[in-house]
mmCIF file of C-alpha atoms and ligand atoms in Angstrom:
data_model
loop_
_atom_site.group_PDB
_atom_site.id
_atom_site.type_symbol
_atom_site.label_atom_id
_atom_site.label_comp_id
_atom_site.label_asym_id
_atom_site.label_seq_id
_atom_site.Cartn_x
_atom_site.Cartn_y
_atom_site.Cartn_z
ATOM 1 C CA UNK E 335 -0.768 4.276 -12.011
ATOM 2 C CA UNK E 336 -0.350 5.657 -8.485
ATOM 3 C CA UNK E 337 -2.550 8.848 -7.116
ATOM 4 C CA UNK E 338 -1.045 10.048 -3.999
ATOM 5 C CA UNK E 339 -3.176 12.166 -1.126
ATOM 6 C CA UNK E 340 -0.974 13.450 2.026
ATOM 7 C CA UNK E 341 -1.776 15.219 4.426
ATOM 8 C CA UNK E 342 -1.889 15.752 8.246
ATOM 9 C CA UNK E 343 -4.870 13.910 10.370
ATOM 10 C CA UNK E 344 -8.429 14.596 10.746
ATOM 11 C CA UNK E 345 -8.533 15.748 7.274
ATOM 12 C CA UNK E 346 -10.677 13.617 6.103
ATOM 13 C CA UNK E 347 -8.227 11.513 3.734
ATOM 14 C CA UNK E 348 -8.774 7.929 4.699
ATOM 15 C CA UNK E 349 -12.703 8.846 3.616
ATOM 16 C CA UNK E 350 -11.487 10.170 0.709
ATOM 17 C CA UNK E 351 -8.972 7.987 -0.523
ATOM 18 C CA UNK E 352 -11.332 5.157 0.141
ATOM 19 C CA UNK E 353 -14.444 6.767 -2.186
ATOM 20 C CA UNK E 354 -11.720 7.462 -4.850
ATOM 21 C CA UNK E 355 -10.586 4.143 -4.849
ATOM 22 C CA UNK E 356 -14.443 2.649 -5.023
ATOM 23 C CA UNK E 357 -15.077 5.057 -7.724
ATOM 24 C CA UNK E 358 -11.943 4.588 -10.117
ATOM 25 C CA UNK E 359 -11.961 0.840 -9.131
ATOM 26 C CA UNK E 360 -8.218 1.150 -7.751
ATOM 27 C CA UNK E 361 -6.782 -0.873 -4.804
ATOM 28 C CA UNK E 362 -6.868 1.555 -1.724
ATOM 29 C CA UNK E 363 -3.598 1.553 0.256
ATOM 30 C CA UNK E 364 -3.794 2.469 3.711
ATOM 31 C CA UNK E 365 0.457 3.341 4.470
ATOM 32 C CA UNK E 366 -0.686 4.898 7.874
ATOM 33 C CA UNK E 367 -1.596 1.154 8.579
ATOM 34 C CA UNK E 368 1.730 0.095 8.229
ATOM 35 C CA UNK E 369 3.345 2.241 10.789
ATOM 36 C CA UNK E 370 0.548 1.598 13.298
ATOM 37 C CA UNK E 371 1.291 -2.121 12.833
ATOM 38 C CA UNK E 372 4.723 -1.860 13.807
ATOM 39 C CA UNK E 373 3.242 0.323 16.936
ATOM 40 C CA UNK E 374 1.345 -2.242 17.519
ATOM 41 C CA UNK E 375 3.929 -4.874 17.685
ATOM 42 C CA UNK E 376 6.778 -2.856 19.098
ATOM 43 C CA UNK E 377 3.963 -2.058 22.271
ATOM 44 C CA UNK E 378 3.001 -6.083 22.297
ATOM 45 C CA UNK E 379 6.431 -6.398 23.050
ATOM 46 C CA UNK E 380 7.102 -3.989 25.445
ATOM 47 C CA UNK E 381 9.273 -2.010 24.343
ATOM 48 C CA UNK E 382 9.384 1.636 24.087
ATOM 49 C CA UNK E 383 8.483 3.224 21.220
ATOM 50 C CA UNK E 384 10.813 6.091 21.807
ATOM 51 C CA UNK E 385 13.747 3.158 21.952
ATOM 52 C CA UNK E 386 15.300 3.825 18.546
ATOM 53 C CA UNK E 387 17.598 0.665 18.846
ATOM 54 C CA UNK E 388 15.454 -1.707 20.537
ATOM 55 C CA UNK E 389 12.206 -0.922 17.780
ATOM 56 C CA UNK E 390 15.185 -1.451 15.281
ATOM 57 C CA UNK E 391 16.090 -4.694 16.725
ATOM 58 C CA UNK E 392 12.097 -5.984 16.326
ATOM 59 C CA UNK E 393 11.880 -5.317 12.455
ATOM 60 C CA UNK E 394 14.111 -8.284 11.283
ATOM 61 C CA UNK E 395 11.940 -10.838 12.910
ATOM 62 C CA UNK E 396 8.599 -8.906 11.779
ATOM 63 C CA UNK E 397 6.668 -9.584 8.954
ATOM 64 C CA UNK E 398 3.661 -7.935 7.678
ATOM 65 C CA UNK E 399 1.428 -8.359 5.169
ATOM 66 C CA UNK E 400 -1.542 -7.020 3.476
ATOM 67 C CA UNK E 401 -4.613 -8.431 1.961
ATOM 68 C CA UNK E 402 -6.971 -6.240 0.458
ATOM 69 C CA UNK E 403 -10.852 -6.983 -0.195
ATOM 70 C CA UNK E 404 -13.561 -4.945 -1.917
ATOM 71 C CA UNK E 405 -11.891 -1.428 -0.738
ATOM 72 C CA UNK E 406 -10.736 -2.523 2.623
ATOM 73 C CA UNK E 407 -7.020 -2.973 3.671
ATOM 74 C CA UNK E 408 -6.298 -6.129 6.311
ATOM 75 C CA UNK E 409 -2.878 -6.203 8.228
ATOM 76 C CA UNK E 410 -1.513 -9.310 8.966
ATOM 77 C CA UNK E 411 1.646 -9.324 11.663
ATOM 78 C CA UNK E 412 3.601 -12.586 12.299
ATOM 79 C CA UNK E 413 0.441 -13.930 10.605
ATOM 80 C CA UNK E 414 -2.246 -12.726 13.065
ATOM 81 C CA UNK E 415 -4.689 -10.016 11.652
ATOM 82 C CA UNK E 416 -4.325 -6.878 13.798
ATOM 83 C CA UNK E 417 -6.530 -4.583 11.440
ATOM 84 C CA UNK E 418 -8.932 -4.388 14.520
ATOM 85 C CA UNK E 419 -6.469 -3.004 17.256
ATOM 86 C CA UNK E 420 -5.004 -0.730 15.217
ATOM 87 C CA UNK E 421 -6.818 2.261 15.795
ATOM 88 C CA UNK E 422 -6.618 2.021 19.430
ATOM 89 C CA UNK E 423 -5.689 5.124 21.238
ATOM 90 C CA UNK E 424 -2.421 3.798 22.578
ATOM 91 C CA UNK E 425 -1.814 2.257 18.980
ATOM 92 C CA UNK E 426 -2.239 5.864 17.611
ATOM 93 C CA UNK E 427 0.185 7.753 19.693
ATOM 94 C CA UNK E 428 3.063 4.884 19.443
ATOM 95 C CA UNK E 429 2.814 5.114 15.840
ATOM 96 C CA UNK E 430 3.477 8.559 15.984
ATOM 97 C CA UNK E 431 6.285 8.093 17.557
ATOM 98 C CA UNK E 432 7.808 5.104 15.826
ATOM 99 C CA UNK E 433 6.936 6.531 12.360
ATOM 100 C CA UNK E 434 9.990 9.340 13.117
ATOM 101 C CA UNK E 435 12.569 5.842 13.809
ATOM 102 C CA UNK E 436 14.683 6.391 10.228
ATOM 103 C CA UNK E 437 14.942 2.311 10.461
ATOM 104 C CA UNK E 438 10.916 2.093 10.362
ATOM 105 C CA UNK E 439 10.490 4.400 7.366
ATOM 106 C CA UNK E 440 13.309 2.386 5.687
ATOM 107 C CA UNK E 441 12.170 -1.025 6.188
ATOM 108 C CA UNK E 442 8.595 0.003 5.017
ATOM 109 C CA UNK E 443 9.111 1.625 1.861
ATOM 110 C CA UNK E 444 9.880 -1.657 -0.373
ATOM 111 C CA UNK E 445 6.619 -2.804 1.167
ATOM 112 C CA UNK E 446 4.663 0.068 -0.043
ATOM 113 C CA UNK E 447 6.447 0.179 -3.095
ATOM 114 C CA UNK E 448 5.822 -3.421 -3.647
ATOM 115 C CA UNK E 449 1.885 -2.697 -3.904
ATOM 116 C CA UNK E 450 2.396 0.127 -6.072
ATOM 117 C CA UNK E 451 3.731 -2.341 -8.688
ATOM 118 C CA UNK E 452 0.923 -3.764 -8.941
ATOM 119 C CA UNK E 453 -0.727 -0.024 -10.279
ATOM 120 C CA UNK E 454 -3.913 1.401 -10.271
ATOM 121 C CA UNK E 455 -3.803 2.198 -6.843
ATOM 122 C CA UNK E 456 -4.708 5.165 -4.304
ATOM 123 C CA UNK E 457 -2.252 5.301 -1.496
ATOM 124 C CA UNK E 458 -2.538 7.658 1.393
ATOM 125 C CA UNK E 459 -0.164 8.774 3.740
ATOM 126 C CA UNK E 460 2.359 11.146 4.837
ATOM 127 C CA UNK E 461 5.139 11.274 2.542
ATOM 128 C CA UNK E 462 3.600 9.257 -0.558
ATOM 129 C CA UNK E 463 3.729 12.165 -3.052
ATOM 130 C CA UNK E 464 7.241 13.106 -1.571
ATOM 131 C CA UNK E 465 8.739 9.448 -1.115
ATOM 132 C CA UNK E 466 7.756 6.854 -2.007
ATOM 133 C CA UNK E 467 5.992 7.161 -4.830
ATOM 134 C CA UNK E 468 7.995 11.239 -6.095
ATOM 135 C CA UNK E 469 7.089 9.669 -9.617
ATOM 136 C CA UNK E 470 3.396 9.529 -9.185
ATOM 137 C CA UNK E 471 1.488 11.526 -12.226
ATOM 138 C CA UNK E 472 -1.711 12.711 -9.480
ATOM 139 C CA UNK E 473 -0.728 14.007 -5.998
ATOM 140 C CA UNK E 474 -2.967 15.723 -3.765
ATOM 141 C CA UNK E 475 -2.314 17.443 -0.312
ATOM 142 C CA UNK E 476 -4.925 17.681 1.989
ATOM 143 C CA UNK E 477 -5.552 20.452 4.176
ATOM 144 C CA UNK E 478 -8.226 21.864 6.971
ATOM 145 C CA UNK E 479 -8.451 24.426 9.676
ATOM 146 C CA UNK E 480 -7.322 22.759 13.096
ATOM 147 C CA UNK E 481 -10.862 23.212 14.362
ATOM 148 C CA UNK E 482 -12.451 21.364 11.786
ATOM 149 C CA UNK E 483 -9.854 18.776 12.006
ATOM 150 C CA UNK E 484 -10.196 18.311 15.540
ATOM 151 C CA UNK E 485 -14.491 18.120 15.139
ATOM 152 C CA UNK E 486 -13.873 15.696 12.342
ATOM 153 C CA UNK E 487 -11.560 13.567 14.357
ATOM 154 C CA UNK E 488 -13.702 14.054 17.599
ATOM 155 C CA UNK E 489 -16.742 12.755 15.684
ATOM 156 C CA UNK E 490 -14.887 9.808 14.340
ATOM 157 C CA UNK E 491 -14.118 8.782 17.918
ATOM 158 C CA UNK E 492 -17.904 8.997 19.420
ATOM 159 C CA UNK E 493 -18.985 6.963 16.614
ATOM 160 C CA UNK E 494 -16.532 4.329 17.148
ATOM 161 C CA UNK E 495 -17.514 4.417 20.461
ATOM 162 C CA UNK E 496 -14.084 5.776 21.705
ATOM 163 C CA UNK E 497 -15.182 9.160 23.383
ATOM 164 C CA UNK E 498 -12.997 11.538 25.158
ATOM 165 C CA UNK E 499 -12.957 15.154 25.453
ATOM 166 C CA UNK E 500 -12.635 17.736 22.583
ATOM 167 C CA UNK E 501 -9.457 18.821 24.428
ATOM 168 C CA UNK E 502 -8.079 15.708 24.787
ATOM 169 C CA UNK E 503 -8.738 15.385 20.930
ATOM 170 C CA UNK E 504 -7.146 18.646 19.981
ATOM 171 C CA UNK E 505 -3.648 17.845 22.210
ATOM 172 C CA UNK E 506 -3.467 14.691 20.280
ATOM 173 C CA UNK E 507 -4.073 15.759 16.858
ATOM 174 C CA UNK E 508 -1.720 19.288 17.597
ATOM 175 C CA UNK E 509 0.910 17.134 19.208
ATOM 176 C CA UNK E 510 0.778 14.538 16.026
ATOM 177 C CA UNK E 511 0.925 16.933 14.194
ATOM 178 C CA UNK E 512 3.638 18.844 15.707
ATOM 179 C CA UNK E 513 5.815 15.151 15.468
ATOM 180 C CA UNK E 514 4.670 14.461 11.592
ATOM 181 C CA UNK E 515 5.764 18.116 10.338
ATOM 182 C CA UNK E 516 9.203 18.694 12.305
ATOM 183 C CA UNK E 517 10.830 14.986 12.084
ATOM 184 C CA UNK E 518 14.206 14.952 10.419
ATOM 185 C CA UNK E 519 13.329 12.029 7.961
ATOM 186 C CA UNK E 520 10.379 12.455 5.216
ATOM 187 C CA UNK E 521 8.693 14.950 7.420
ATOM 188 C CA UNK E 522 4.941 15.690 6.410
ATOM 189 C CA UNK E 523 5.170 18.348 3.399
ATOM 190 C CA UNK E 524 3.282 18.843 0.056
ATOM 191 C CA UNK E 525 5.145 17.546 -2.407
ATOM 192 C CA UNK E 526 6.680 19.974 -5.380
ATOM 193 C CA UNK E 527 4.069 19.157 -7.651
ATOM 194 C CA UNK E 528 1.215 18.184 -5.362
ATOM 195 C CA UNK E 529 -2.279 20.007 -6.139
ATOM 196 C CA UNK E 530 -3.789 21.450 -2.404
ATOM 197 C CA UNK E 531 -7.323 20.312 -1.649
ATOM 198 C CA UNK E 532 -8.362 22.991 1.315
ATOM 199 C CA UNK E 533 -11.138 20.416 2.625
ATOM 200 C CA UNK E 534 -12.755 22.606 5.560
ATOM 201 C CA UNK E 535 -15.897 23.496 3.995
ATOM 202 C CA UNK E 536 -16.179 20.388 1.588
ATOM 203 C CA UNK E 537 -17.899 17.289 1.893
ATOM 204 C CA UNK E 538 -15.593 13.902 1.047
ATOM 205 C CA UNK E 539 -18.030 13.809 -2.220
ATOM 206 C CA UNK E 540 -16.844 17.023 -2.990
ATOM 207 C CA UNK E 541 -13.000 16.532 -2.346
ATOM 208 C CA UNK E 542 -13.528 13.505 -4.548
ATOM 209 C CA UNK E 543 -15.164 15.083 -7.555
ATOM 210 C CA UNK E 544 -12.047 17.657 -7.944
ATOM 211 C CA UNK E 545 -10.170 14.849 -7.750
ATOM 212 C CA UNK E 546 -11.889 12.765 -10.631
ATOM 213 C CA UNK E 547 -11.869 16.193 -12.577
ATOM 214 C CA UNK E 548 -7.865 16.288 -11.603
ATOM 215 C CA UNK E 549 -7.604 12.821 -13.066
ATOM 216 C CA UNK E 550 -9.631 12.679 -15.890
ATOM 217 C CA UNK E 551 -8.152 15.927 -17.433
ATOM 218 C CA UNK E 552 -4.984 15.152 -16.764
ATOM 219 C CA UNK E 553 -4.237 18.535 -15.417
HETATM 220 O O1 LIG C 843 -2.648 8.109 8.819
HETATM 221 P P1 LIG C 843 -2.569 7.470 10.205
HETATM 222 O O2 LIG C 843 -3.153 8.335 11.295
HETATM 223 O O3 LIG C 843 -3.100 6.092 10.240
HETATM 224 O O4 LIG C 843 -0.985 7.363 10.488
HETATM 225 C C1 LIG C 843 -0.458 6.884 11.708
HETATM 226 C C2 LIG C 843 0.905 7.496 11.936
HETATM 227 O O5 LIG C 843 1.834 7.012 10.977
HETATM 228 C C3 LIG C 843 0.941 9.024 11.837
HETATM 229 O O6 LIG C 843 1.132 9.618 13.115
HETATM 230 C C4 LIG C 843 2.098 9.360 10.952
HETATM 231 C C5 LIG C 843 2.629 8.064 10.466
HETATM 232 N N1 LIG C 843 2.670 7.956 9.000
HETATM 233 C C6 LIG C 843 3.819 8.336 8.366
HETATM 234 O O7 LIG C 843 4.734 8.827 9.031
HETATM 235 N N2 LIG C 843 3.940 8.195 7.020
HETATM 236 C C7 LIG C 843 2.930 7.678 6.294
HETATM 237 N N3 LIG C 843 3.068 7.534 4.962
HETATM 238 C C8 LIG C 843 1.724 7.297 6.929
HETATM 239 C C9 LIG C 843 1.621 7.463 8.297
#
């Protein structure tokens, strides 16, 4: 069984989707990963990731895999674990970018489908309720006011020790955003049949606990 949460960043559903994964003992799988790990390699390698063709060209000598470990999610490229570099700012923005390539999205659904197989798992993302997993019986759709999104994301920053203006953080999430809604290809929208989880004036616990209550009466 798959549960699916979408939904734009700063949101809060990384926290979320981690907690409901602890709680219903599920594997938690991180798709946003995925994309920033072909950022990752397609900026190791110098190319842009605007460049349609060339980031094309990279993906048949890529290969990635995943290992996963009480909750956490470790990305492995050409064998050498990137999970640390992968929230880097630059990291962030070329994923962005490379996530609209219709040859990226391609080459990682099988991959994300492939952990799906193995069920029970929470997978979070952009277009998991809509693509790659339409069949999933629980989808959620995260949503917050832009403000609280950008504090949320803001805060996540300091702590990690990556601080830069609120207005720096607002651009970036707005122009994300802005990139993740409006791309031709599996652009970020609720799903049919997703439920929306307005998260603005809820704690994760609470997000989580309408989930469980989602799940557990099958509604
Ligand atoms: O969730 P995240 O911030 O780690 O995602 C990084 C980028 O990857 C984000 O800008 C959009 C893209 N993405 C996507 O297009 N589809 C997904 N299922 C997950 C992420």
């Amino acid at each position: 069984m798959v549960i699916a949460i979408d939904g734009p960043a700063g949101v809060g559903k990384s926290t979320v989707a981690k907690l409901l994964a602890a709680r219903l003992g599920y594997l938690y799988l991180d798709t946003g990963a995925l994309y920033r790990a072909i950022a990752w390699k397609t900026l190791q390698s110098r190319i842009r990731p605007s460049d349609h063709e060339q980031v094309a060209t990279l993906l048949p000598a890529t290969s990635i895999h995943m290992q996963f470990h009480h909750g956490t999610m470790q990305v492995l490229v050409d064998g050498i674990d990137v999970t640390g570099e992968l929230r880097a700012p630059e990291v962030t923005a070329a994923a962005s970018v490379v996530s609209a390539i219709p040859a990226v999205r391609e080459w990682l659904l099988p991959l994300q489908r492939q952990i799906g197989q193995r069920g029970s798992v929470v997978a979070e993302g952009r277009d998991i309720g809509t693509k790659v997993f339409p069949a999933a019986p629980f989808k959620f759709f995260l949503e917050a006011d832009s403000d609280v999104r950008v504090a949320r994301r803001h805060h996540e920053l300091v702590a990690a020790g990556r601080s830069g203006t609120v207005e720096a953080t607002s651009r970036d999430l707005s122009d994300r955003d802005q990139r993740d809604r409006t791309r031709s290809i599996d652009p970020l929208v609720p799903a049919g049949d997703a439920r929306l989880i307005d998260t603005s004036a809820l704690s994760p616990d609470q997000v989580v606990e309408q989930m469980i209550a989602a799940v557990s009466t099958g509604s």
